[in-house]
Amino acid sequence: MITLLNKTSLYNTFGVDDFNSIEGAIDNMAPSMVEYHLSDLSQYCEDIYLNKRDIEKTVSIGDYSLYIDYSDNIYLELEDNNNTSCETATFW
């Protein structure tokens, strides 16, 4: 799931002025707090298609990834853990 985030809300939430400062701000926060903020920011956003070759920079945080493209749009991707493969035991 990939959503387009409001850049101003993201920067205000983490107290930074640009995308390059986000990683430093995230390193100084508890991981559960970061995930809470990212989940809250994406709660009312629609899923969107992102052409990954347009990505300029990526910041990965657990199951979340933040992307900024060359047009300065910021996207949030949540890794879908429901698609994990399940192994079954053999009968012999």
mmCIF file with all atom_site columns, C-alpha atoms in Angstrom:
data_model
loop_
_atom_site.group_PDB
_atom_site.id
_atom_site.type_symbol
_atom_site.label_atom_id
_atom_site.label_alt_id
_atom_site.label_comp_id
_atom_site.label_asym_id
_atom_site.label_entity_id
_atom_site.label_seq_id
_atom_site.pdbx_PDB_ins_code
_atom_site.Cartn_x
_atom_site.Cartn_y
_atom_site.Cartn_z
_atom_site.occupancy
_atom_site.B_iso_or_equiv
_atom_site.pdbx_formal_charge
_atom_site.auth_seq_id
_atom_site.auth_comp_id
_atom_site.auth_asym_id
_atom_site.auth_atom_id
_atom_site.pdbx_PDB_model_num
ATOM 1  C CA . MET A 1 1  ? 0.000  0.000   0.000   1.00 0.00 ? 1  MET A CA 1
ATOM 2  C CA . ILE A 1 2  ? 1.459  3.339   -1.105  1.00 0.00 ? 2  ILE A CA 1
ATOM 3  C CA . THR A 1 3  ? -0.064 6.700   -0.161  1.00 0.00 ? 3  THR A CA 1
ATOM 4  C CA . LEU A 1 4  ? 0.789  10.273  -1.053  1.00 0.00 ? 4  LEU A CA 1
ATOM 5  C CA . LEU A 1 5  ? 1.468  12.286  2.123   1.00 0.00 ? 5  LEU A CA 1
ATOM 6  C CA . ASN A 1 6  ? 0.964  15.957  2.849   1.00 0.00 ? 6  ASN A CA 1
ATOM 7  C CA . LYS A 1 7  ? 4.526  17.271  2.997   1.00 0.00 ? 7  LYS A CA 1
ATOM 8  C CA . THR A 1 8  ? 3.745  20.066  5.482   1.00 0.00 ? 8  THR A CA 1
ATOM 9  C CA . SER A 1 9  ? 1.993  17.697  7.899   1.00 0.00 ? 9  SER A CA 1
ATOM 10 C CA . LEU A 1 10 ? 4.884  15.242  7.737   1.00 0.00 ? 10 LEU A CA 1
ATOM 11 C CA . TYR A 1 11 ? 7.490  17.920  8.400   1.00 0.00 ? 11 TYR A CA 1
ATOM 12 C CA . ASN A 1 12 ? 5.463  19.415  11.272  1.00 0.00 ? 12 ASN A CA 1
ATOM 13 C CA . THR A 1 13 ? 4.893  15.996  12.840  1.00 0.00 ? 13 THR A CA 1
ATOM 14 C CA . PHE A 1 14 ? 8.603  15.234  13.010  1.00 0.00 ? 14 PHE A CA 1
ATOM 15 C CA . GLY A 1 15 ? 9.734  18.829  13.594  1.00 0.00 ? 15 GLY A CA 1
ATOM 16 C CA . VAL A 1 16 ? 11.941 19.086  10.501  1.00 0.00 ? 16 VAL A CA 1
ATOM 17 C CA . ASP A 1 17 ? 12.281 21.501  7.596   1.00 0.00 ? 17 ASP A CA 1
ATOM 18 C CA . ASP A 1 18 ? 13.100 19.089  4.761   1.00 0.00 ? 18 ASP A CA 1
ATOM 19 C CA . PHE A 1 19 ? 13.146 15.432  3.782   1.00 0.00 ? 19 PHE A CA 1
ATOM 20 C CA . ASN A 1 20 ? 16.873 15.046  4.440   1.00 0.00 ? 20 ASN A CA 1
ATOM 21 C CA . SER A 1 21 ? 16.323 15.831  8.149   1.00 0.00 ? 21 SER A CA 1
ATOM 22 C CA . ILE A 1 22 ? 13.617 13.203  8.686   1.00 0.00 ? 22 ILE A CA 1
ATOM 23 C CA . GLU A 1 23 ? 16.012 10.303  9.207   1.00 0.00 ? 23 GLU A CA 1
ATOM 24 C CA . GLY A 1 24 ? 17.830 12.137  12.020  1.00 0.00 ? 24 GLY A CA 1
ATOM 25 C CA . ALA A 1 25 ? 14.545 13.051  13.713  1.00 0.00 ? 25 ALA A CA 1
ATOM 26 C CA . ILE A 1 26 ? 13.320 9.449   13.476  1.00 0.00 ? 26 ILE A CA 1
ATOM 27 C CA . ASP A 1 27 ? 16.556 8.128   15.023  1.00 0.00 ? 27 ASP A CA 1
ATOM 28 C CA . ASN A 1 28 ? 15.850 10.243  18.121  1.00 0.00 ? 28 ASN A CA 1
ATOM 29 C CA . MET A 1 29 ? 12.304 8.893   18.604  1.00 0.00 ? 29 MET A CA 1
ATOM 30 C CA . ALA A 1 30 ? 10.970 5.621   19.957  1.00 0.00 ? 30 ALA A CA 1
ATOM 31 C CA . PRO A 1 31 ? 10.123 3.225   17.092  1.00 0.00 ? 31 PRO A CA 1
ATOM 32 C CA . SER A 1 32 ? 6.551  2.772   18.310  1.00 0.00 ? 32 SER A CA 1
ATOM 33 C CA . MET A 1 33 ? 6.037  6.552   18.286  1.00 0.00 ? 33 MET A CA 1
ATOM 34 C CA . VAL A 1 34 ? 7.373  6.819   14.732  1.00 0.00 ? 34 VAL A CA 1
ATOM 35 C CA . GLU A 1 35 ? 5.056  4.049   13.543  1.00 0.00 ? 35 GLU A CA 1
ATOM 36 C CA . TYR A 1 36 ? 2.130  5.708   15.322  1.00 0.00 ? 36 TYR A CA 1
ATOM 37 C CA . HIS A 1 37 ? 2.793  9.044   13.602  1.00 0.00 ? 37 HIS A CA 1
ATOM 38 C CA . LEU A 1 38 ? 3.227  7.457   10.168  1.00 0.00 ? 38 LEU A CA 1
ATOM 39 C CA . SER A 1 39 ? 0.068  5.410   10.592  1.00 0.00 ? 39 SER A CA 1
ATOM 40 C CA . ASP A 1 40 ? -1.820 8.519   11.674  1.00 0.00 ? 40 ASP A CA 1
ATOM 41 C CA . LEU A 1 41 ? -0.554 10.555  8.700   1.00 0.00 ? 41 LEU A CA 1
ATOM 42 C CA . SER A 1 42 ? -1.651 7.908   6.201   1.00 0.00 ? 42 SER A CA 1
ATOM 43 C CA . GLN A 1 43 ? -5.013 7.176   7.809   1.00 0.00 ? 43 GLN A CA 1
ATOM 44 C CA . TYR A 1 44 ? -7.110 9.446   5.574   1.00 0.00 ? 44 TYR A CA 1
ATOM 45 C CA . CYS A 1 45 ? -5.039 9.185   2.384   1.00 0.00 ? 45 CYS A CA 1
ATOM 46 C CA . GLU A 1 46 ? -5.914 7.188   -0.696  1.00 0.00 ? 46 GLU A CA 1
ATOM 47 C CA . ASP A 1 47 ? -3.734 4.490   -2.189  1.00 0.00 ? 47 ASP A CA 1
ATOM 48 C CA . ILE A 1 48 ? -1.781 5.718   -5.187  1.00 0.00 ? 48 ILE A CA 1
ATOM 49 C CA . TYR A 1 49 ? 0.483  4.302   -7.876  1.00 0.00 ? 49 TYR A CA 1
ATOM 50 C CA . LEU A 1 50 ? 4.160  5.212   -7.586  1.00 0.00 ? 50 LEU A CA 1
ATOM 51 C CA . ASN A 1 51 ? 6.618  4.629   -10.385 1.00 0.00 ? 51 ASN A CA 1
ATOM 52 C CA . LYS A 1 52 ? 9.649  3.609   -8.344  1.00 0.00 ? 52 LYS A CA 1
ATOM 53 C CA . ARG A 1 53 ? 12.137 4.813   -10.935 1.00 0.00 ? 53 ARG A CA 1
ATOM 54 C CA . ASP A 1 54 ? 11.039 8.396   -10.115 1.00 0.00 ? 54 ASP A CA 1
ATOM 55 C CA . ILE A 1 55 ? 12.247 8.032   -6.507  1.00 0.00 ? 55 ILE A CA 1
ATOM 56 C CA . GLU A 1 56 ? 15.054 10.366  -5.506  1.00 0.00 ? 56 GLU A CA 1
ATOM 57 C CA . LYS A 1 57 ? 15.603 9.204   -1.901  1.00 0.00 ? 57 LYS A CA 1
ATOM 58 C CA . THR A 1 58 ? 14.237 6.523   0.447   1.00 0.00 ? 58 THR A CA 1
ATOM 59 C CA . VAL A 1 59 ? 14.042 6.273   4.239   1.00 0.00 ? 59 VAL A CA 1
ATOM 60 C CA . SER A 1 60 ? 13.064 2.872   5.691   1.00 0.00 ? 60 SER A CA 1
ATOM 61 C CA . ILE A 1 61 ? 11.532 2.530   9.141   1.00 0.00 ? 61 ILE A CA 1
ATOM 62 C CA . GLY A 1 62 ? 10.496 -1.017  10.073  1.00 0.00 ? 62 GLY A CA 1
ATOM 63 C CA . ASP A 1 63 ? 7.495  -1.936  7.927   1.00 0.00 ? 63 ASP A CA 1
ATOM 64 C CA . TYR A 1 64 ? 7.292  1.631   6.573   1.00 0.00 ? 64 TYR A CA 1
ATOM 65 C CA . SER A 1 65 ? 9.234  3.310   3.778   1.00 0.00 ? 65 SER A CA 1
ATOM 66 C CA . LEU A 1 66 ? 9.196  7.015   2.943   1.00 0.00 ? 66 LEU A CA 1
ATOM 67 C CA . TYR A 1 67 ? 9.996  8.066   -0.614  1.00 0.00 ? 67 TYR A CA 1
ATOM 68 C CA . ILE A 1 68 ? 10.560 11.477  -2.139  1.00 0.00 ? 68 ILE A CA 1
ATOM 69 C CA . ASP A 1 69 ? 10.405 11.777  -5.905  1.00 0.00 ? 69 ASP A CA 1
ATOM 70 C CA . TYR A 1 70 ? 12.051 14.282  -8.211  1.00 0.00 ? 70 TYR A CA 1
ATOM 71 C CA . SER A 1 71 ? 8.900  16.467  -8.069  1.00 0.00 ? 71 SER A CA 1
ATOM 72 C CA . ASP A 1 72 ? 9.207  16.707  -4.240  1.00 0.00 ? 72 ASP A CA 1
ATOM 73 C CA . ASN A 1 73 ? 6.143  14.538  -3.611  1.00 0.00 ? 73 ASN A CA 1
ATOM 74 C CA . ILE A 1 74 ? 6.432  12.334  -0.532  1.00 0.00 ? 74 ILE A CA 1
ATOM 75 C CA . TYR A 1 75 ? 5.001  8.827   -0.443  1.00 0.00 ? 75 TYR A CA 1
ATOM 76 C CA . LEU A 1 76 ? 4.551  6.333   2.363   1.00 0.00 ? 76 LEU A CA 1
ATOM 77 C CA . GLU A 1 77 ? 4.629  2.605   1.702   1.00 0.00 ? 77 GLU A CA 1
ATOM 78 C CA . LEU A 1 78 ? 3.453  0.073   4.252   1.00 0.00 ? 78 LEU A CA 1
ATOM 79 C CA . GLU A 1 79 ? 4.809  -3.415  3.727   1.00 0.00 ? 79 GLU A CA 1
ATOM 80 C CA . ASP A 1 80 ? 1.958  -5.883  3.403   1.00 0.00 ? 80 ASP A CA 1
ATOM 81 C CA . ASN A 1 81 ? 2.674  -8.730  5.814   1.00 0.00 ? 81 ASN A CA 1
ATOM 82 C CA . ASN A 1 82 ? -0.459 -10.649 4.784   1.00 0.00 ? 82 ASN A CA 1
ATOM 83 C CA . ASN A 1 83 ? 1.252  -11.894 1.633   1.00 0.00 ? 83 ASN A CA 1
ATOM 84 C CA . THR A 1 84 ? 3.882  -13.900 3.474   1.00 0.00 ? 84 THR A CA 1
ATOM 85 C CA . SER A 1 85 ? 4.128  -17.499 2.391   1.00 0.00 ? 85 SER A CA 1
ATOM 86 C CA . CYS A 1 86 ? 3.103  -20.155 4.865   1.00 0.00 ? 86 CYS A CA 1
ATOM 87 C CA . GLU A 1 87 ? 4.926  -23.443 5.012   1.00 0.00 ? 87 GLU A CA 1
ATOM 88 C CA . THR A 1 88 ? 3.045  -26.648 5.576   1.00 0.00 ? 88 THR A CA 1
ATOM 89 C CA . ALA A 1 89 ? 4.458  -29.823 6.983   1.00 0.00 ? 89 ALA A CA 1
ATOM 90 C CA . THR A 1 90 ? 4.852  -32.829 4.715   1.00 0.00 ? 90 THR A CA 1
ATOM 91 C CA . PHE A 1 91 ? 2.883  -36.000 5.269   1.00 0.00 ? 91 PHE A CA 1
ATOM 92 C CA . TRP A 1 92 ? 5.943  -38.249 5.369   1.00 0.00 ? 92 TRP A CA 1
#
